[in-house]
Each structure stands twice: as structure tokens, then as C-alpha cells.
Amino acid sequence: MFWLLFSIFLTACIAAGSTGGLFSPGPWYRNLAKPSWTPPDWVFPVVWTTLYLCMATAGARVAMLPDNGVAMAFWALQVALNSLWTPVFFGLKKIKLGMVVLTALWLSVAATMVALWQVDMVSGMLFIPYLIWVSIAGALNASVWRLNPDEAKQASAPAP
Amino acid sequence: MFWLLFSIFLTACIAAGSTGGLFSPGPWYRNLAKPSWTPPDWVFPVVWTTLYLCMATAGARVAMLPDNGVAMAFWALQVALNSLWTPVFFGLKKIKLGMVVLTALWLSVAATMVALWQVDMVSGMLFIPYLIWVSIAGALNASVWRLNPDEAKQASAPAP
């Protein structure tokens, strides 16, 4: 049963993660001013693959346990928000709206971690790296916003 | 507890549904050849609002019940795929890839419906309108593909 559940949760992660390949960082992102500590491009898929394995493991463990309702609801919420960020940031090039989505994602990941932890400590711990990474991604999104004020203004204006 | 769970699942639906506002049908979609039975634009948000209320209700009911693991995992999968379709179709204008995502969404909605039904019949039934609507959306996506062969070819080519 664990492996069936793991496969389903991992497929959900892959659906969310596929946005990274579909809306990949193009010339627009490369030309943005970025903080000195910006990770190189190759780091992102490596980190996300690790995080997706942790997320699917946590989801599958808790799905088999009683009183998992809140954790399962938050797991679904964070994966939906995870799918949303890349199309908003890289697809629409909306830096400020990306920040809004990332803030919502951070809150949902934190809530999922707490809810998982109450059912199964190991599952809660498996969400710690994810929360750390979303914090880093949030700091990066915020830095990009601060360093590219005109771009942030322009890209957020409605299309003509 | 029902209302807390309902709110979390509904927020996940809203995250998925926000793609409809962010990647809205523009001139590209209006200029595509479409079948005569294409619903008018205003129908889509009305139908989706209804479906999201049904989906959140089904999710919350089953989240409170034992042996809900498979249903909860599939619920998360379908919401991730639901978030994905609009950015692929309207954002990237990829008609063929949109068909792939819609097929995966249809399968995940059918699987969620069956899994929900095994835990709670009412929740399974609440997914029937969703499966019907995704079938209609699939037929529409397939028709658009058939009626716009050049557009489908062109839009699916990698960006220069």
C-alpha cells in the first residue's frame, strides 16, 4: 500500500514539477539582476527531485494513518500552489505576483509540516528541507523584485 | 472539522482555478477554429465554481473518514493536474500537450471518483459532474487540435 500511495503522490509532484521544464528560465530571467548568492541553474532540478521524493514519502506515510484529514488537505493545497508559482513567475514574468504565490506556498508548506508532524513525526521532519528551500526561493524572489524595480512594475502591468 | 477541511480543499481549488484568470483566453484562442458546440466563455467560470464546491465537499467528507489514503492521494494528484492544464494550453498555446495533460487529468479524476466512492458514496457522486465536464473539455481540446492542424504543429514546436 505504501508504494501505491507513494507513486500517486510522486505523480502529483511530477505534475507540479513539470512546470519547471515547461516554463524554464529563458533570456528574461538570465538578464534580471540577481543577488550574489543565487544558486546556479543546475541546482534547482536536483533540489526539487530530492524534495519531491521527501514530499511523496511523507504523504504516503500519513495517508495510511488515522486522523490524517488536515495533513492530507494541506498536502493537496501545497502541491496546487507549487504548480502555480513557476507559470506565474517564468510564464507571466510577474515578479510581485510570484511573491504572493510564494508567500502562500510557504504558509501552506509550514501548515502541512505541522499537520503531518501531529500524525507522524518522521513525515513532519521530511518537510523541513522543503520549508527551508521555499524560504530560500522566497528570499530570491524578493531580491529579484528589489533589484529590478522597473521590471517588476512593467511585468505586472496588464497586457495591452 | 468539516468546515476547516472544506476551506483548505477549496483554497487548493482556488489556487488551481486562479490559472483561469491569469492565463485567460486571449486573441489566440478567439481566432482558433472551434466546434459549433463550444460553450460561450462565461460558462467556464460558472461551471468551475460549481465543480470546485463539489470537489472541496467530497475532499472534506472523505478526509474525516478512515481508510481514505488512496482517495486523498488521488485528490492531490487531480488538483495538481488541474493547475497545469490552463498554463499549458492558454499560456504556452500548446494544443497537443494540453491534450496530454487533459487525458492525465481525466484519468486522475476518474480514479479519484472511484477511490472516494469506496469510502463514501456521496463523495464519489460529487465527482460525477467534474468527470463529465473534463470529458467535454477533452472533446473540445481534441476538436481544436483537429480543426487547427497548423496551429497545433506550430505552437508545439520549441521556441527559437
CSV table of C-alpha atoms in Angstrom, one decimal:
chain,number,residue,atom,x,y,z
A,1,MET,CA,0.0,0.0,0.0
A,2,PHE,CA,2.9,2.4,0.8
A,3,TRP,CA,4.3,2.1,-2.8
A,4,LEU,CA,0.9,2.7,-4.4
A,5,LEU,CA,0.4,5.8,-2.3
A,6,PHE,CA,4.0,6.9,-2.9
A,7,SER,CA,3.5,6.6,-6.7
A,8,ILE,CA,0.3,8.7,-6.7
A,9,PHE,CA,1.8,11.4,-4.5
A,10,LEU,CA,5.0,11.4,-6.6
A,11,THR,CA,3.0,11.7,-9.8
A,12,ALA,CA,1.3,14.8,-8.3
A,13,CYS,CA,4.8,16.2,-7.5
A,14,ILE,CA,5.9,15.4,-11.1
A,15,ALA,CA,2.9,17.3,-12.5
A,16,ALA,CA,3.8,20.3,-10.3
A,17,GLY,CA,7.5,19.9,-11.2
A,18,SER,CA,6.8,19.7,-14.9
A,19,THR,CA,6.1,23.4,-14.9
A,20,GLY,CA,9.9,23.8,-14.3
A,21,GLY,CA,10.6,22.2,-17.7
A,22,LEU,CA,7.7,23.9,-19.5
A,23,PHE,CA,8.3,27.4,-18.2
A,24,SER,CA,12.1,27.3,-18.0
A,25,PRO,CA,14.3,30.3,-17.2
A,26,GLY,CA,14.9,32.0,-20.5
A,27,PRO,CA,16.7,35.1,-21.5
A,28,TRP,CA,14.3,37.2,-19.4
A,29,TYR,CA,15.4,35.5,-16.2
A,30,ARG,CA,19.1,35.5,-17.2
A,31,ASN,CA,19.1,39.2,-17.8
A,32,LEU,CA,17.5,40.1,-14.4
A,33,ALA,CA,19.8,41.4,-11.7
A,34,LYS,CA,20.1,38.7,-9.1
A,35,PRO,CA,21.7,38.6,-5.6
A,36,SER,CA,25.3,37.2,-5.4
A,37,TRP,CA,24.1,34.1,-3.6
A,38,THR,CA,21.7,33.0,-6.4
A,39,PRO,CA,22.2,29.2,-6.8
A,40,PRO,CA,23.3,28.2,-10.3
A,41,ASP,CA,20.5,26.8,-12.6
A,42,TRP,CA,21.5,23.1,-12.3
A,43,VAL,CA,20.9,23.2,-8.5
A,44,PHE,CA,17.1,23.7,-8.9
A,45,PRO,CA,16.2,20.4,-10.6
A,46,VAL,CA,18.5,18.5,-8.2
A,47,VAL,CA,17.0,20.0,-5.1
A,48,TRP,CA,13.4,19.7,-6.3
A,49,THR,CA,13.9,16.0,-7.2
A,50,THR,CA,15.1,15.4,-3.6
A,51,LEU,CA,12.2,17.4,-2.2
A,52,TYR,CA,9.6,15.6,-4.3
A,53,LEU,CA,10.8,12.3,-3.0
A,54,CYS,CA,10.6,13.5,0.6
A,55,MET,CA,7.1,15.0,0.0
A,56,ALA,CA,5.8,11.8,-1.6
A,57,THR,CA,7.2,9.7,1.2
A,58,ALA,CA,5.6,11.9,3.9
A,59,GLY,CA,2.3,11.9,2.0
A,60,ALA,CA,2.2,8.1,1.7
A,61,ARG,CA,3.2,7.5,5.3
A,62,VAL,CA,0.4,9.8,6.7
A,63,ALA,CA,-2.2,8.6,4.1
A,64,MET,CA,-2.0,5.2,5.8
A,65,LEU,CA,-2.6,6.5,9.3
A,66,PRO,CA,-5.9,7.5,11.1
A,67,ASP,CA,-6.8,11.2,11.7
A,68,ASN,CA,-4.8,12.3,8.7
A,69,GLY,CA,-7.5,14.7,7.3
A,70,VAL,CA,-5.9,18.1,8.0
A,71,ALA,CA,-2.5,16.9,6.8
A,72,MET,CA,-4.0,15.4,3.6
A,73,ALA,CA,-5.9,18.6,2.9
A,74,PHE,CA,-2.8,20.8,3.4
A,75,TRP,CA,-0.7,18.4,1.3
A,76,ALA,CA,-3.1,18.9,-1.6
A,77,LEU,CA,-3.1,22.7,-1.1
A,78,GLN,CA,0.7,22.9,-1.1
A,79,VAL,CA,1.0,20.9,-4.4
A,80,ALA,CA,-1.5,23.1,-6.1
A,81,LEU,CA,0.4,26.2,-5.1
A,82,ASN,CA,3.7,24.6,-6.0
A,83,SER,CA,2.3,24.0,-9.6
A,84,LEU,CA,1.2,27.7,-9.7
A,85,TRP,CA,4.5,29.5,-8.9
A,86,THR,CA,6.5,28.7,-12.0
A,87,PRO,CA,3.9,29.6,-14.6
A,88,VAL,CA,3.3,32.9,-12.8
A,89,PHE,CA,7.0,33.8,-12.4
A,90,PHE,CA,8.6,32.4,-15.5
A,91,GLY,CA,5.5,32.2,-17.7
A,92,LEU,CA,3.8,35.5,-17.0
A,93,LYS,CA,7.1,37.2,-15.7
A,94,LYS,CA,5.1,38.6,-12.8
A,95,ILE,CA,7.7,39.1,-10.1
A,96,LYS,CA,5.3,40.7,-7.5
A,97,LEU,CA,2.5,38.1,-8.1
A,98,GLY,CA,5.2,35.4,-7.8
A,99,MET,CA,6.0,36.8,-4.4
A,100,VAL,CA,2.3,36.5,-3.4
A,101,VAL,CA,2.2,32.9,-4.6
A,102,LEU,CA,5.5,32.0,-2.8
A,103,THR,CA,4.2,33.5,0.4
A,104,ALA,CA,1.0,31.4,0.1
A,105,LEU,CA,3.2,28.4,-0.7
A,106,TRP,CA,5.4,29.0,2.3
A,107,LEU,CA,2.4,29.2,4.6
A,108,SER,CA,0.9,26.1,3.2
A,109,VAL,CA,4.2,24.1,3.4
A,110,ALA,CA,4.6,25.2,7.1
A,111,ALA,CA,0.9,24.2,7.8
A,112,THR,CA,1.4,20.8,6.1
A,113,MET,CA,4.6,20.2,8.1
A,114,VAL,CA,2.9,20.9,11.4
A,115,ALA,CA,-0.2,18.8,10.4
A,116,LEU,CA,2.0,15.9,9.2
A,117,TRP,CA,4.1,16.1,12.4
A,118,GLN,CA,1.0,15.7,14.6
A,119,VAL,CA,0.2,12.3,12.8
A,120,ASP,CA,3.8,11.0,12.2
A,121,MET,CA,7.0,12.8,13.4
A,122,VAL,CA,9.1,11.4,10.5
A,123,SER,CA,6.7,12.8,7.9
A,124,GLY,CA,6.8,16.2,9.5
A,125,MET,CA,10.6,16.1,9.5
A,126,LEU,CA,10.6,15.2,5.8
A,127,PHE,CA,9.0,18.6,5.1
A,128,ILE,CA,11.8,20.5,6.9
A,129,PRO,CA,14.1,20.7,3.8
A,130,TYR,CA,11.1,21.8,1.7
A,131,LEU,CA,10.3,24.6,4.0
A,132,ILE,CA,14.0,25.7,4.1
A,133,TRP,CA,14.1,25.6,0.2
A,134,VAL,CA,10.9,27.6,-0.2
A,135,SER,CA,12.3,30.2,2.3
A,136,ILE,CA,15.4,30.5,0.1
A,137,ALA,CA,13.2,30.7,-3.0
A,138,GLY,CA,11.2,33.4,-1.3
A,139,ALA,CA,14.3,35.4,-0.4
A,140,LEU,CA,15.5,35.0,-4.1
A,141,ASN,CA,12.1,36.2,-5.4
A,142,ALA,CA,12.1,39.1,-3.0
A,143,SER,CA,15.7,40.1,-4.0
A,144,VAL,CA,14.9,39.9,-7.7
A,145,TRP,CA,11.9,42.2,-7.0
A,146,ARG,CA,14.1,44.7,-5.1
A,147,LEU,CA,16.9,44.6,-7.7
A,148,ASN,CA,14.6,45.0,-10.7
A,149,PRO,CA,12.1,47.6,-9.7
A,150,ASP,CA,11.3,48.6,-13.2
A,151,GLU,CA,10.9,45.1,-14.5
A,152,ALA,CA,8.6,44.3,-11.5
A,153,LYS,CA,6.5,47.3,-12.4
A,154,GLN,CA,6.4,46.6,-16.1
A,155,ALA,CA,5.8,42.9,-16.0
A,156,SER,CA,2.9,43.3,-13.5
A,157,ALA,CA,1.1,45.8,-15.7
A,158,PRO,CA,-1.8,44.2,-17.6
A,159,ALA,CA,-1.1,43.2,-21.1
A,160,PRO,CA,-2.2,45.8,-23.7
B,1,MET,CA,-13.8,20.0,11.4
B,2,PHE,CA,-15.7,19.7,8.2
B,3,TRP,CA,-15.5,23.4,7.5
B,4,LEU,CA,-11.8,23.6,8.3
B,5,LEU,CA,-11.1,20.8,5.8
B,6,PHE,CA,-13.6,22.2,3.3
B,7,SER,CA,-11.8,25.6,3.5
B,8,ILE,CA,-8.3,24.0,2.9
B,9,PHE,CA,-9.5,21.9,-0.1
B,10,LEU,CA,-11.4,24.9,-1.5
B,11,THR,CA,-8.3,27.0,-1.3
B,12,ALA,CA,-6.4,24.3,-3.2
B,13,CYS,CA,-9.2,24.5,-5.9
B,14,ILE,CA,-9.0,28.3,-5.9
B,15,ALA,CA,-5.2,28.1,-6.5
B,16,ALA,CA,-5.8,25.7,-9.4
B,17,GLY,CA,-8.7,27.9,-10.7
B,18,SER,CA,-6.7,31.1,-10.5
B,19,THR,CA,-4.8,30.0,-13.6
B,20,GLY,CA,-8.1,30.6,-15.5
B,21,GLY,CA,-7.9,34.3,-14.6
B,22,LEU,CA,-4.1,34.5,-15.1
B,23,PHE,CA,-3.9,32.7,-18.4
B,24,SER,CA,-7.2,33.9,-19.8
B,25,PRO,CA,-8.4,33.1,-23.4
B,26,GLY,CA,-6.9,36.0,-25.4
B,27,PRO,CA,-7.0,36.8,-29.2
B,28,TRP,CA,-5.1,33.5,-29.9
B,29,TYR,CA,-8.0,31.4,-28.5
B,30,ARG,CA,-10.7,33.6,-30.1
B,31,ASN,CA,-9.1,33.2,-33.5
B,32,LEU,CA,-8.9,29.4,-33.3
B,33,ALA,CA,-11.4,27.4,-35.3
B,34,LYS,CA,-13.7,25.8,-32.7
B,35,PRO,CA,-16.6,23.2,-33.0
B,36,SER,CA,-20.1,24.6,-33.1
B,37,TRP,CA,-21.0,23.2,-29.7
B,38,THR,CA,-18.2,25.2,-27.9
B,39,PRO,CA,-19.7,26.7,-24.7
B,40,PRO,CA,-19.5,30.5,-24.5
B,41,ASP,CA,-16.7,32.0,-22.4
B,42,TRP,CA,-19.0,32.9,-19.4
B,43,VAL,CA,-20.0,29.2,-18.9
B,44,PHE,CA,-16.5,28.2,-17.9
B,45,PRO,CA,-16.1,30.2,-14.6
B,46,VAL,CA,-19.7,29.3,-13.6
B,47,VAL,CA,-19.2,25.6,-14.2
B,48,TRP,CA,-15.8,25.6,-12.5
B,49,THR,CA,-17.1,27.4,-9.4
B,50,THR,CA,-19.8,24.7,-9.0
B,51,LEU,CA,-17.3,21.9,-9.6
B,52,TYR,CA,-14.8,23.4,-7.1
B,53,LEU,CA,-17.5,23.5,-4.4
B,54,CYS,CA,-18.3,19.8,-5.1
B,55,MET,CA,-14.7,18.8,-5.1
B,56,ALA,CA,-14.0,20.5,-1.8
B,57,THR,CA,-17.1,19.0,-0.2
B,58,ALA,CA,-16.0,15.5,-1.4
B,59,GLY,CA,-12.5,16.0,-0.1
B,60,ALA,CA,-13.6,17.3,3.3
B,61,ARG,CA,-16.1,14.4,3.8
B,62,VAL,CA,-13.6,11.7,3.0
B,63,ALA,CA,-10.7,13.4,4.9
B,64,MET,CA,-12.7,12.8,8.1
B,65,LEU,CA,-13.2,9.1,7.4
B,66,PRO,CA,-10.9,6.1,8.0
B,67,ASP,CA,-9.1,4.3,5.1
B,68,ASN,CA,-9.1,7.4,3.0
B,69,GLY,CA,-5.4,7.2,1.8
B,70,VAL,CA,-5.9,6.3,-1.8
B,71,ALA,CA,-8.7,8.8,-2.2
B,72,MET,CA,-6.6,11.6,-0.6
B,73,ALA,CA,-3.6,10.8,-2.8
B,74,PHE,CA,-5.7,10.9,-6.0
B,75,TRP,CA,-7.4,14.1,-4.8
B,76,ALA,CA,-4.0,15.8,-4.6
B,77,LEU,CA,-3.0,14.4,-8.0
B,78,GLN,CA,-6.1,15.7,-9.8
B,79,VAL,CA,-5.7,19.2,-8.3
B,80,ALA,CA,-2.1,19.4,-9.4
B,81,LEU,CA,-3.0,18.3,-13.0
B,82,ASN,CA,-6.0,20.7,-12.9
B,83,SER,CA,-3.5,23.6,-12.1
B,84,LEU,CA,-1.3,22.5,-15.0
B,85,TRP,CA,-3.8,22.4,-18.0
B,86,THR,CA,-4.6,26.2,-18.3
B,87,PRO,CA,-0.9,27.4,-18.3
B,88,VAL,CA,0.0,24.7,-20.9
B,89,PHE,CA,-3.0,25.4,-23.2
B,90,PHE,CA,-3.5,29.2,-22.8
B,91,GLY,CA,-0.1,30.1,-21.6
B,92,LEU,CA,2.2,28.1,-23.8
B,93,LYS,CA,-0.5,27.7,-26.5
B,94,LYS,CA,0.4,24.0,-26.8
B,95,ILE,CA,-2.7,22.3,-28.1
B,96,LYS,CA,-1.2,18.7,-28.2
B,97,LEU,CA,0.5,18.9,-24.9
B,98,GLY,CA,-2.8,20.3,-23.5
B,99,MET,CA,-4.4,17.1,-24.7
B,100,VAL,CA,-1.8,15.0,-22.9
B,101,VAL,CA,-2.5,16.9,-19.6
B,102,LEU,CA,-6.2,16.7,-20.1
B,103,THR,CA,-6.0,12.9,-20.6
B,104,ALA,CA,-3.9,12.6,-17.4
B,105,LEU,CA,-6.5,14.8,-15.6
B,106,TRP,CA,-9.4,12.7,-16.9
B,107,LEU,CA,-7.7,9.5,-15.7
B,108,SER,CA,-6.9,11.1,-12.3
B,109,VAL,CA,-10.4,12.4,-11.8
B,110,ALA,CA,-11.9,9.0,-12.7
B,111,ALA,CA,-9.5,7.3,-10.2
B,112,THR,CA,-10.3,9.9,-7.5
B,113,MET,CA,-14.1,9.3,-8.1
B,114,VAL,CA,-13.7,5.5,-7.7
B,115,ALA,CA,-11.5,5.9,-4.6
B,116,LEU,CA,-13.8,8.4,-3.0
B,117,TRP,CA,-16.8,6.2,-3.7
B,118,GLN,CA,-15.3,3.3,-1.9
B,119,VAL,CA,-15.0,5.4,1.3
B,120,ASP,CA,-18.2,7.5,0.9
B,121,MET,CA,-20.8,7.1,-1.9
B,122,VAL,CA,-21.9,10.8,-1.7
B,123,SER,CA,-18.3,12.0,-2.2
B,124,GLY,CA,-17.9,9.7,-5.2
B,125,MET,CA,-21.1,11.1,-6.7
B,126,LEU,CA,-19.9,14.7,-6.2
B,127,PHE,CA,-17.1,13.9,-8.7
B,128,ILE,CA,-19.6,12.8,-11.4
B,129,PRO,CA,-20.2,16.4,-12.8
B,130,TYR,CA,-16.4,17.0,-12.7
B,131,LEU,CA,-15.7,13.9,-14.8
B,132,ILE,CA,-18.4,14.9,-17.3
B,133,TRP,CA,-17.0,18.4,-17.6
B,134,VAL,CA,-13.4,17.2,-18.1
B,135,SER,CA,-14.8,14.8,-20.8
B,136,ILE,CA,-16.4,17.8,-22.5
B,137,ALA,CA,-13.2,19.9,-22.1
B,138,GLY,CA,-11.2,16.9,-23.6
B,139,ALA,CA,-13.6,16.7,-26.6
B,140,LEU,CA,-13.2,20.5,-27.1
B,141,ASN,CA,-9.4,20.3,-26.8
B,142,ALA,CA,-9.3,17.4,-29.3
B,143,SER,CA,-11.6,19.3,-31.7
B,144,VAL,CA,-9.5,22.4,-31.5
B,145,TRP,CA,-6.5,20.2,-32.3
B,146,ARG,CA,-8.2,18.6,-35.3
B,147,LEU,CA,-9.6,21.9,-36.6
B,148,ASN,CA,-6.3,23.8,-36.3
B,149,PRO,CA,-3.6,21.4,-37.5
B,150,ASP,CA,-1.1,24.1,-38.5
B,151,GLU,CA,-1.6,25.9,-35.2
B,152,ALA,CA,-1.1,22.7,-33.3
B,153,LYS,CA,2.1,21.9,-35.2
B,154,GLN,CA,3.5,25.4,-34.9
B,155,ALA,CA,2.6,26.0,-31.2
B,156,SER,CA,4.2,22.7,-30.2
B,157,ALA,CA,7.5,23.5,-31.8
B,158,PRO,CA,10.2,24.5,-29.4
B,159,ALA,CA,10.6,28.3,-29.1
B,160,PRO,CA,13.5,29.6,-31.2
